[in-house]
Coordinates of C-alpha atoms and ligand atoms in Angstrom, one line a residue:
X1 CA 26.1 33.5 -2.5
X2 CA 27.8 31.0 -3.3
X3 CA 31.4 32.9 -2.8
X4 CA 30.5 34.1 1.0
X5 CA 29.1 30.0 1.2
X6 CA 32.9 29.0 0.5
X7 CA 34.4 32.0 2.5
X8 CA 32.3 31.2 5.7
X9 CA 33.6 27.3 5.7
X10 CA 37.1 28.8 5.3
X11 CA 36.2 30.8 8.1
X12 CA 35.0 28.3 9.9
X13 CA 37.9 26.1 9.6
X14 CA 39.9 28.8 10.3
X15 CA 38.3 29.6 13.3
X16 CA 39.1 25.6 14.2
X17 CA 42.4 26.4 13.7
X18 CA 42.9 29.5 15.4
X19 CA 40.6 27.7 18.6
X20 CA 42.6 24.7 18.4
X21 CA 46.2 26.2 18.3
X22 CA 46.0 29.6 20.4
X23 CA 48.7 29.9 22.8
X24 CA 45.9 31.3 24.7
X25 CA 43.9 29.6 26.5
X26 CA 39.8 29.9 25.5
X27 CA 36.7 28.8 27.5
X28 CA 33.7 29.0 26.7
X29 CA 31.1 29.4 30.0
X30 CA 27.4 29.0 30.0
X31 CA 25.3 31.6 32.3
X32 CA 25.2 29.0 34.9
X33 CA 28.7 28.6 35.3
X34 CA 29.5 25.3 33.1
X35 CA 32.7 25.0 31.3
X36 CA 31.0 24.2 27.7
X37 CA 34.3 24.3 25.8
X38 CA 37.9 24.5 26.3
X39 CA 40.8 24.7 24.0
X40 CA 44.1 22.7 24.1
X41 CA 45.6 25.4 25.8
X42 CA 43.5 25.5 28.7
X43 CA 44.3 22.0 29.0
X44 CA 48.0 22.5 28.8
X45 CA 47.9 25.8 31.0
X46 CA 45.3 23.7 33.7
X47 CA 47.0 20.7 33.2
X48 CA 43.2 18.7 32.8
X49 CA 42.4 16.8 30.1
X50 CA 39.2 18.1 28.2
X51 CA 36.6 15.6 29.5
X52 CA 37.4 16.6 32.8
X53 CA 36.6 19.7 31.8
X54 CA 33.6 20.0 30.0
X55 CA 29.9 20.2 32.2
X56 CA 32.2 21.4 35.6
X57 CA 31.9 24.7 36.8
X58 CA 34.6 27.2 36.0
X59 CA 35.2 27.8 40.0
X60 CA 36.9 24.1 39.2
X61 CA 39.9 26.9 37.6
X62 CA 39.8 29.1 40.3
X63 CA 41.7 29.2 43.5
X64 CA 40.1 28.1 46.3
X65 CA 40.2 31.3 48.7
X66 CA 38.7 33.3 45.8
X67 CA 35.9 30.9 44.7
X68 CA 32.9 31.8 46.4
X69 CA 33.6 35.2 45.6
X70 CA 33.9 34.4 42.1
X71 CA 30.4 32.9 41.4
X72 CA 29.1 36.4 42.5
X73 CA 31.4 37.8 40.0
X74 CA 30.0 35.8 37.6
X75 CA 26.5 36.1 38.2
X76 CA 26.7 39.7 38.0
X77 CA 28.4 39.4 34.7
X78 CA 25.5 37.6 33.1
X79 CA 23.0 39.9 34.5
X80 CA 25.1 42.8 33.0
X81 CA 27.6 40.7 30.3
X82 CA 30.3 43.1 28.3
X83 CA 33.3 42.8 26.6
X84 CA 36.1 43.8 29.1
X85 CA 39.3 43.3 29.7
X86 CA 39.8 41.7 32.9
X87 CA 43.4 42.1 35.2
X88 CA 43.5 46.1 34.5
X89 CA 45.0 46.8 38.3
X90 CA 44.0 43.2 39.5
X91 CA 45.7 40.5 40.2
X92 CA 44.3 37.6 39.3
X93 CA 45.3 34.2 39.8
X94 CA 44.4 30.8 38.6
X95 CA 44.2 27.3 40.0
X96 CA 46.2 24.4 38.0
X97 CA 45.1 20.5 38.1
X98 CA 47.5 19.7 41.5
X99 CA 47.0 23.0 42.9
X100 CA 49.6 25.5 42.1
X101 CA 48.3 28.6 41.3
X102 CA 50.0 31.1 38.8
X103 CA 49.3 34.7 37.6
X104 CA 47.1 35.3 34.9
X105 CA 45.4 37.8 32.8
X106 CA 41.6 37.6 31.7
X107 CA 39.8 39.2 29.3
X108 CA 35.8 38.5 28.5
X109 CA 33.4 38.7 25.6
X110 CA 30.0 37.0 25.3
X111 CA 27.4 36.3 23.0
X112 CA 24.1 34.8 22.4
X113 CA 23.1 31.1 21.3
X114 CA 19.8 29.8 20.6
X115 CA 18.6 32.0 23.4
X116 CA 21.6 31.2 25.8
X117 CA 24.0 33.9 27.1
X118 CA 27.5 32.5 27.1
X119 CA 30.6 34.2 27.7
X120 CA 34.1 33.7 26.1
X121 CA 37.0 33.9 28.4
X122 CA 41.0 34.2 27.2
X123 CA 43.2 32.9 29.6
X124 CA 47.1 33.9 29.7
X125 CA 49.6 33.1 32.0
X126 CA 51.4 36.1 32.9
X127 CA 53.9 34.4 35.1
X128 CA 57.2 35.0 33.1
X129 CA 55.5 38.4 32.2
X130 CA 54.8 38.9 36.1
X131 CA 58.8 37.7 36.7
X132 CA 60.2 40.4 33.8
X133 CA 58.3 43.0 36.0
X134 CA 59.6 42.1 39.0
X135 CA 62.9 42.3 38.0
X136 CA 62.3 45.1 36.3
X137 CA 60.9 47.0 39.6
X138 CA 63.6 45.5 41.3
X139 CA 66.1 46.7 38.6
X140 CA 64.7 50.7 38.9
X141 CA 64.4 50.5 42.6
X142 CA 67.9 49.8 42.9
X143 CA 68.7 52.8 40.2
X144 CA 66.5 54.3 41.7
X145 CA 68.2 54.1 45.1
X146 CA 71.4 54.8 43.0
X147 CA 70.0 57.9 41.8
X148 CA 69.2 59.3 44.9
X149 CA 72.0 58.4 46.7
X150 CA 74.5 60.0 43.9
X151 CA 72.0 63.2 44.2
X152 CA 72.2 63.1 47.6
X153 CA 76.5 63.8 47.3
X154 CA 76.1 66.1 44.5
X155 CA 73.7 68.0 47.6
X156 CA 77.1 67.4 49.6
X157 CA 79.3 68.4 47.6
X158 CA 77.5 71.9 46.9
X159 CA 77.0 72.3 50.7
X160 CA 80.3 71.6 51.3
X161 CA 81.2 74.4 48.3
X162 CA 79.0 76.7 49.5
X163 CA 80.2 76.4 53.0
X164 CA 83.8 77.2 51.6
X165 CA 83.4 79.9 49.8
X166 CA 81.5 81.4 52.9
X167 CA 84.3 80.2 55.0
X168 CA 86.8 81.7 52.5
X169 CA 85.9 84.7 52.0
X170 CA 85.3 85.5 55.6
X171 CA 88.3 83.8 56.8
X172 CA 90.7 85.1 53.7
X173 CA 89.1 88.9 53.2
X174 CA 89.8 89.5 56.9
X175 CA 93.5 88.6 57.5
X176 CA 94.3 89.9 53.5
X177 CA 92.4 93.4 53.7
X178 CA 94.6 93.8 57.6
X179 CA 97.5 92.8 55.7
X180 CA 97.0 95.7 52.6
X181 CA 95.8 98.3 55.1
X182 CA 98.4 97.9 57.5
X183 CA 101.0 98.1 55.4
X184 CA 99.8 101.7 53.6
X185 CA 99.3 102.8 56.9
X186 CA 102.9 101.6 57.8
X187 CA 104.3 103.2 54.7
X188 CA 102.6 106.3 55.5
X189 CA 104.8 106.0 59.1
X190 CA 107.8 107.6 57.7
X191 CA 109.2 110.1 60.7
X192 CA 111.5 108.5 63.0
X193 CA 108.9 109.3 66.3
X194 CA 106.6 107.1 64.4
X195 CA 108.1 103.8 65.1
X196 CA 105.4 102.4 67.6
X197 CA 102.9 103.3 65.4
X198 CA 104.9 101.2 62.2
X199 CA 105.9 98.6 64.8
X200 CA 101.5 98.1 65.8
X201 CA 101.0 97.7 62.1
X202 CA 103.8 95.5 61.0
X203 CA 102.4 92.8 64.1
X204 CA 99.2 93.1 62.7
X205 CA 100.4 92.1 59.4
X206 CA 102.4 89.2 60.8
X207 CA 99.6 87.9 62.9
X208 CA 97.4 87.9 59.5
X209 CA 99.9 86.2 57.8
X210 CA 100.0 83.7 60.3
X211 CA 95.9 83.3 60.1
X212 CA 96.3 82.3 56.8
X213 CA 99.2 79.8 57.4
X214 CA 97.0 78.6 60.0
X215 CA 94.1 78.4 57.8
X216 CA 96.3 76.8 54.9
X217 CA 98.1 74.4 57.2
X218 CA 93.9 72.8 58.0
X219 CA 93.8 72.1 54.3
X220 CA 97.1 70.6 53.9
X221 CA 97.1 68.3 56.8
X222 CA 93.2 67.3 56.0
X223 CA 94.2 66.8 52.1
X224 CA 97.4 64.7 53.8
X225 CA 95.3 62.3 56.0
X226 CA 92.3 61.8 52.9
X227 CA 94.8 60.6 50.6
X228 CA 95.9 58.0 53.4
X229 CA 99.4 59.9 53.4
X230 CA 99.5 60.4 57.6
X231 CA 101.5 57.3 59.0
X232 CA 101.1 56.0 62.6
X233 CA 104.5 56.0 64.8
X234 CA 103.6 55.3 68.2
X235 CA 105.8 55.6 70.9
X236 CA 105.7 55.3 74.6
X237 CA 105.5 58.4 76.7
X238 CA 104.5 59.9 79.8
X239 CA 100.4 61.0 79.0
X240 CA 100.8 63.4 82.2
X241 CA 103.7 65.4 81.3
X242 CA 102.8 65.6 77.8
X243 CA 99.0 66.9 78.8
X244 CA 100.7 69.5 81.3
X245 CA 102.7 70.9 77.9
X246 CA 99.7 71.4 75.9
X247 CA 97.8 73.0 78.9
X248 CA 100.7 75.3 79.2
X249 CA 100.3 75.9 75.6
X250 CA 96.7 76.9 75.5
X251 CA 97.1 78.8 78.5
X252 CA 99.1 81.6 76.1
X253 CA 95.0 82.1 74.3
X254 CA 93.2 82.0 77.3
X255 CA 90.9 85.3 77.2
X256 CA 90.7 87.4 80.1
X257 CA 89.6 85.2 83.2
X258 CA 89.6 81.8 82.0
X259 CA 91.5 79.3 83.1
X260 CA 92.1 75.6 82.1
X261 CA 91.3 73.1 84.9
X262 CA 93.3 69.8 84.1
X263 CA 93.0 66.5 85.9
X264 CA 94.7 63.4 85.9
X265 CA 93.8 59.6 86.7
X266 CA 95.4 56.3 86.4
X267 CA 98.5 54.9 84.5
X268 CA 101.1 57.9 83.3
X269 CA 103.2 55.6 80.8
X270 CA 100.9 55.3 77.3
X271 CA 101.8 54.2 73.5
X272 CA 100.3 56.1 70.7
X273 CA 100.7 58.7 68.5
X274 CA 102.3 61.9 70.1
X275 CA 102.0 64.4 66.9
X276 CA 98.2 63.3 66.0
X277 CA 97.4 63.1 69.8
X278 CA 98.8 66.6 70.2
X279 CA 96.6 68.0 66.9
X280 CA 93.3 66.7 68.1
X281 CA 93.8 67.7 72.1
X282 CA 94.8 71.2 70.6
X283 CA 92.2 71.7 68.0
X284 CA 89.7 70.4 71.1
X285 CA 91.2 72.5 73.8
X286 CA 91.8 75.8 71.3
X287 CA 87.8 75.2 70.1
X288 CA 86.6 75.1 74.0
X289 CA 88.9 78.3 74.6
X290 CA 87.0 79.8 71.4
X291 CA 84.0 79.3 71.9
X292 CA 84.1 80.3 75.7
X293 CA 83.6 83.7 77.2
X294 CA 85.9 85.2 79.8
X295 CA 85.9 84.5 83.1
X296 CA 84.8 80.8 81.8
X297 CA 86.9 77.7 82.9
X298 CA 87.7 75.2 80.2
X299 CA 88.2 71.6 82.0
X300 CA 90.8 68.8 80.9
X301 CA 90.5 65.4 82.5
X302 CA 92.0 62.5 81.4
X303 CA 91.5 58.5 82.5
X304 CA 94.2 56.1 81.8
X305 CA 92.6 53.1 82.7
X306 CA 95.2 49.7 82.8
X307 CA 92.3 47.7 83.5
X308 CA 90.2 48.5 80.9
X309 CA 93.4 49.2 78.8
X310 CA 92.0 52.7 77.5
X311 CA 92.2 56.2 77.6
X312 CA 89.6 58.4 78.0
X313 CA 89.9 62.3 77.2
X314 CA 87.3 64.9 78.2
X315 CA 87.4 68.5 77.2
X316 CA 84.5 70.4 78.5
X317 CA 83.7 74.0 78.3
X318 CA 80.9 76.3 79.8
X319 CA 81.0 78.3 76.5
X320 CA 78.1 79.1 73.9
X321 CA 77.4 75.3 72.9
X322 CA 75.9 73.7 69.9
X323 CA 72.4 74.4 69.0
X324 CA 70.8 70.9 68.2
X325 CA 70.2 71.2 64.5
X326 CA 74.0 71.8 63.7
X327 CA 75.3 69.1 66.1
X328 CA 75.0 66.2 63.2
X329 CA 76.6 68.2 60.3
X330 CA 79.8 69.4 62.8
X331 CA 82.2 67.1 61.5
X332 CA 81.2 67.4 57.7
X333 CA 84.3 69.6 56.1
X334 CA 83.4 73.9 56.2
X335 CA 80.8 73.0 58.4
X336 CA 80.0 75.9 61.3
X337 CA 76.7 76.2 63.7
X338 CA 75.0 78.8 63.6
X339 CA 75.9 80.7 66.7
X340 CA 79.7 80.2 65.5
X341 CA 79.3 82.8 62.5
X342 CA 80.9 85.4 64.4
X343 CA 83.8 83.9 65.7
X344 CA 86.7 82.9 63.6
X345 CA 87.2 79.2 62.1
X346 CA 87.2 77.5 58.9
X347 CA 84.9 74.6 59.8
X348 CA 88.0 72.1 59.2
X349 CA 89.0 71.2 62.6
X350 CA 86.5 69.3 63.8
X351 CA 86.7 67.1 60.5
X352 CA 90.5 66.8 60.6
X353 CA 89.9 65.4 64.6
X354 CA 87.7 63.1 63.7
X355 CA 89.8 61.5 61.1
X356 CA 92.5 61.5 62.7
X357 CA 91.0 59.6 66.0
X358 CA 89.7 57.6 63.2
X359 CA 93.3 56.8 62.3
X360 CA 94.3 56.1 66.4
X361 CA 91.2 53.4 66.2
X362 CA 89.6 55.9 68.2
X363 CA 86.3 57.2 69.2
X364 CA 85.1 61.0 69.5
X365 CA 81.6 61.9 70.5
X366 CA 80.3 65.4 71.9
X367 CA 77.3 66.2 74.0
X368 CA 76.7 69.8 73.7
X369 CA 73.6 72.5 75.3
X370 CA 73.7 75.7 73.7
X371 CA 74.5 78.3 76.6
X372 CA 75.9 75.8 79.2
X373 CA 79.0 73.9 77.2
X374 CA 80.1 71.4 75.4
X375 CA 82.1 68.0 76.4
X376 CA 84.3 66.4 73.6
X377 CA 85.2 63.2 74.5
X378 CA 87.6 60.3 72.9
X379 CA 88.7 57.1 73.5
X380 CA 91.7 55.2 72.3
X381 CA 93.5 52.5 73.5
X382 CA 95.9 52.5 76.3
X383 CA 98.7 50.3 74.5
X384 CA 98.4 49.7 70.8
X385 CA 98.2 45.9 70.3
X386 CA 101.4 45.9 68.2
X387 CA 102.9 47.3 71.0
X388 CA 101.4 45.2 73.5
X389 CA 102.9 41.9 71.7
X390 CA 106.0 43.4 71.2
X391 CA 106.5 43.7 75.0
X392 CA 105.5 40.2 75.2
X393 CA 107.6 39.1 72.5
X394 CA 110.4 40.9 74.4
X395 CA 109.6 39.7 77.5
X396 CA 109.6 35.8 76.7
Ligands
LIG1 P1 86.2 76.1 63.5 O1 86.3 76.2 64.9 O2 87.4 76.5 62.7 O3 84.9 76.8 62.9 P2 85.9 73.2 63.8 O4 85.8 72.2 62.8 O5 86.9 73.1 64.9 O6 85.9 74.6 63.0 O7 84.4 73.3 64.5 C1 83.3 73.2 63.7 C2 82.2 74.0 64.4 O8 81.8 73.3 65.6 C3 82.5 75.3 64.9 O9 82.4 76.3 63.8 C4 81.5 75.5 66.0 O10 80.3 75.9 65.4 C5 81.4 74.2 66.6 N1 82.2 73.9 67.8 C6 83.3 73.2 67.9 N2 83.8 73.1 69.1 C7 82.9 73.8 69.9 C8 82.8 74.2 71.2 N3 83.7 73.7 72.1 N4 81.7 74.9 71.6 C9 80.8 75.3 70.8 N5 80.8 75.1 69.4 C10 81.9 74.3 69.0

């Protein structure tokens, strides 16, 4: 008796202790709402002193905005009083001595007293907690983002390999299976009134050959200008006579019927780069050819405007067009539409183009309806600023 007399005065200075020092803050609430008592720490987290605390109502701690809803809370606790954690998927926030309000979490016990129901409530402030989480989210949404975004090139970069080895072999089977056939057969030519047939086969194994140095020469040059190896040399020339060339060129893989309408406007005398100018108004013009049926006209018109000091290239075709879907991926490496499958390419001109306009400060864009034709356009500037002081450097 005596024993448990000793251990429940130890208890209860114990319990003074662990009231009076918490870190958390304690209140202790009668059923009417009344603060009855309040540890130092609500005073420190509250910033009241204790008499200002005792006999108010707890709304007193509460932010303003939620207090009348509080005392409904509260009533309904008394009718129905539980121990609960409070804050599980709530925020809840408290209302300090001069205002501020902070984040805190709430959990609530209650007992009886000489026929009084009065509840306990521990106060924390969560607010460095809250801050750790918030950088926290912050922290995974950004890995998050990182994630997703390095995901997103491995999904790239295994398009872009599955679009090769589609692309290669297609595009390497062909010309390589011509070449081994061709020459049995030419082997097999051996009398003397046999040379035609020897001399068919022999073409058809140069003109293979030369698909794949074709093919091989897209790599290099794209490899070339993605290592940053393709310099600019600009030089002045005549836009006119240099178009005229190409047209002549592509005339020699027109199919039966087409024909290349060119047309010319403004200034003759530009300064850029011939040999990238040449690739990309080839690969355009050769692509338009392509992907045109016979009889179809393929239509070059150029605009050399001195006023607005730029050029302006259209090819257009009346050819098979881009269905919609593929038109955003056609500049991504291998990349082919759909209706292209049966017509030879590697996917690789279109991506070499585009960096190289890149390179000339350029812009390329396409408007494109599947069965009418396509338009490739770019821009570029008439005289390359460089240039441009130069002559006025010269000039003064
Ligand atoms: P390739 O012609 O070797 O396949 P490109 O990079 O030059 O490669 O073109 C990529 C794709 O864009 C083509 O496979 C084709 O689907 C489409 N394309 C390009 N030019 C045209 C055009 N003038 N008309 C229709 N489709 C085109």
């Amino acid at each position: 008796m005596n024993e448990s007399n000793t251990l429940s005065l130890e208890n209860e200075a114990g319990f003074k202790a662990l009231f009076q020092y918490a870190t958390v803050g304690i209140l202790v609430v009668s059923s009417g709402g009344r603060i009855e008592l309040s540890n130092p720490a609500v005073e420190k987290l509250f910033g009241y002193e204790k008499t200002e605390l005792t006999g108010q109502l707890i709304e007193l701690l509460v932010p303003e905005g939620f207090r009348h809803s509080h005392v409904h809370h509260r009533e309904g606790y008394f009718k129905k009083p539980k121990a609960r954690p409070m804050g599980y998927g709530l925020n809840l926030f408290a209302r300090k001595k001069d205002g501020t309000q902070f984040p805190v979490e709430i959990s609530l016990g209650h007992y009886q007293l000489d026929n009084e129901s009065l509840a306990v409530a521990f106060v924390t402030d969560i607010t460095e907690r809250q801050r750790f989480n918030d950088e926290l989210e912050a922290k995974v949404k950004e890995r998050t983002l990182e994630l997703t975004q390095s995901l997103e090139r491995e999904k790239e970069l295994n398009d872009m390999k599955s679009r090769f080895v589609a692309m290669a072999s297609h595009e390497f089977r062909t010309p390589l299976s011509a070449i081994l056939s061709s020459r049995t057969l030419a082997e097999s030519y051996t009398k003397a009134e046999q040379e035609d047939k020897r001399k068919r086969h022999i073409s058809r194994i140069r003109a293979s050959v030369k698909n794949l140095t074709v093919i091989l020469d897209e790599f290099l040059s794209l490899d070339k200008v993605e290592q940053g190896k393709v310099e600019i040399e600009r030089e002045t020339f005549d836009l006119y006579d240099f178009a005229e060339d190409l047209v002549e060129e592509v005339n020699g893989m027109l199919k039966n019927g087409q024909h290349i309408r060119f047309s010319y406007n403004g200034v003759r005398n530009i300064t850029q780069d011939k040999k990238i100018l040449r690739n990309i108004m080839l690969n355009l013009l050769s692509n338009a050819v392509k992907y045109s049926g016979e009889q179809q006209t393929v239509y070059l018109d150029i605009d050399a405007d001195n006023d607005q000091k730029k050029v302006v290239i259209r090819v257009r075709d009346e050819g098979i067009g881009i269905p919609q879907e593929d038109q955003k991926n056609l500049f991504n490496k291998f990349y082919r539409a759909k209706n292209a499958t049966n017509i030879q390419g590697t996917g690789l001109g279109l991506t070499i183009v585009k960096q190289y306009v890149e390179l000339l400060n350029g812009d390329i864009s396409f408007i494109s309806e599947p069965n009418q034709g396509t338009t490739f356009t770019i821009e570029f500037s008439l005289n390359h600023p460089g240039h441009e002081n130069d002559l006025i450097n010269r000039g003064q």
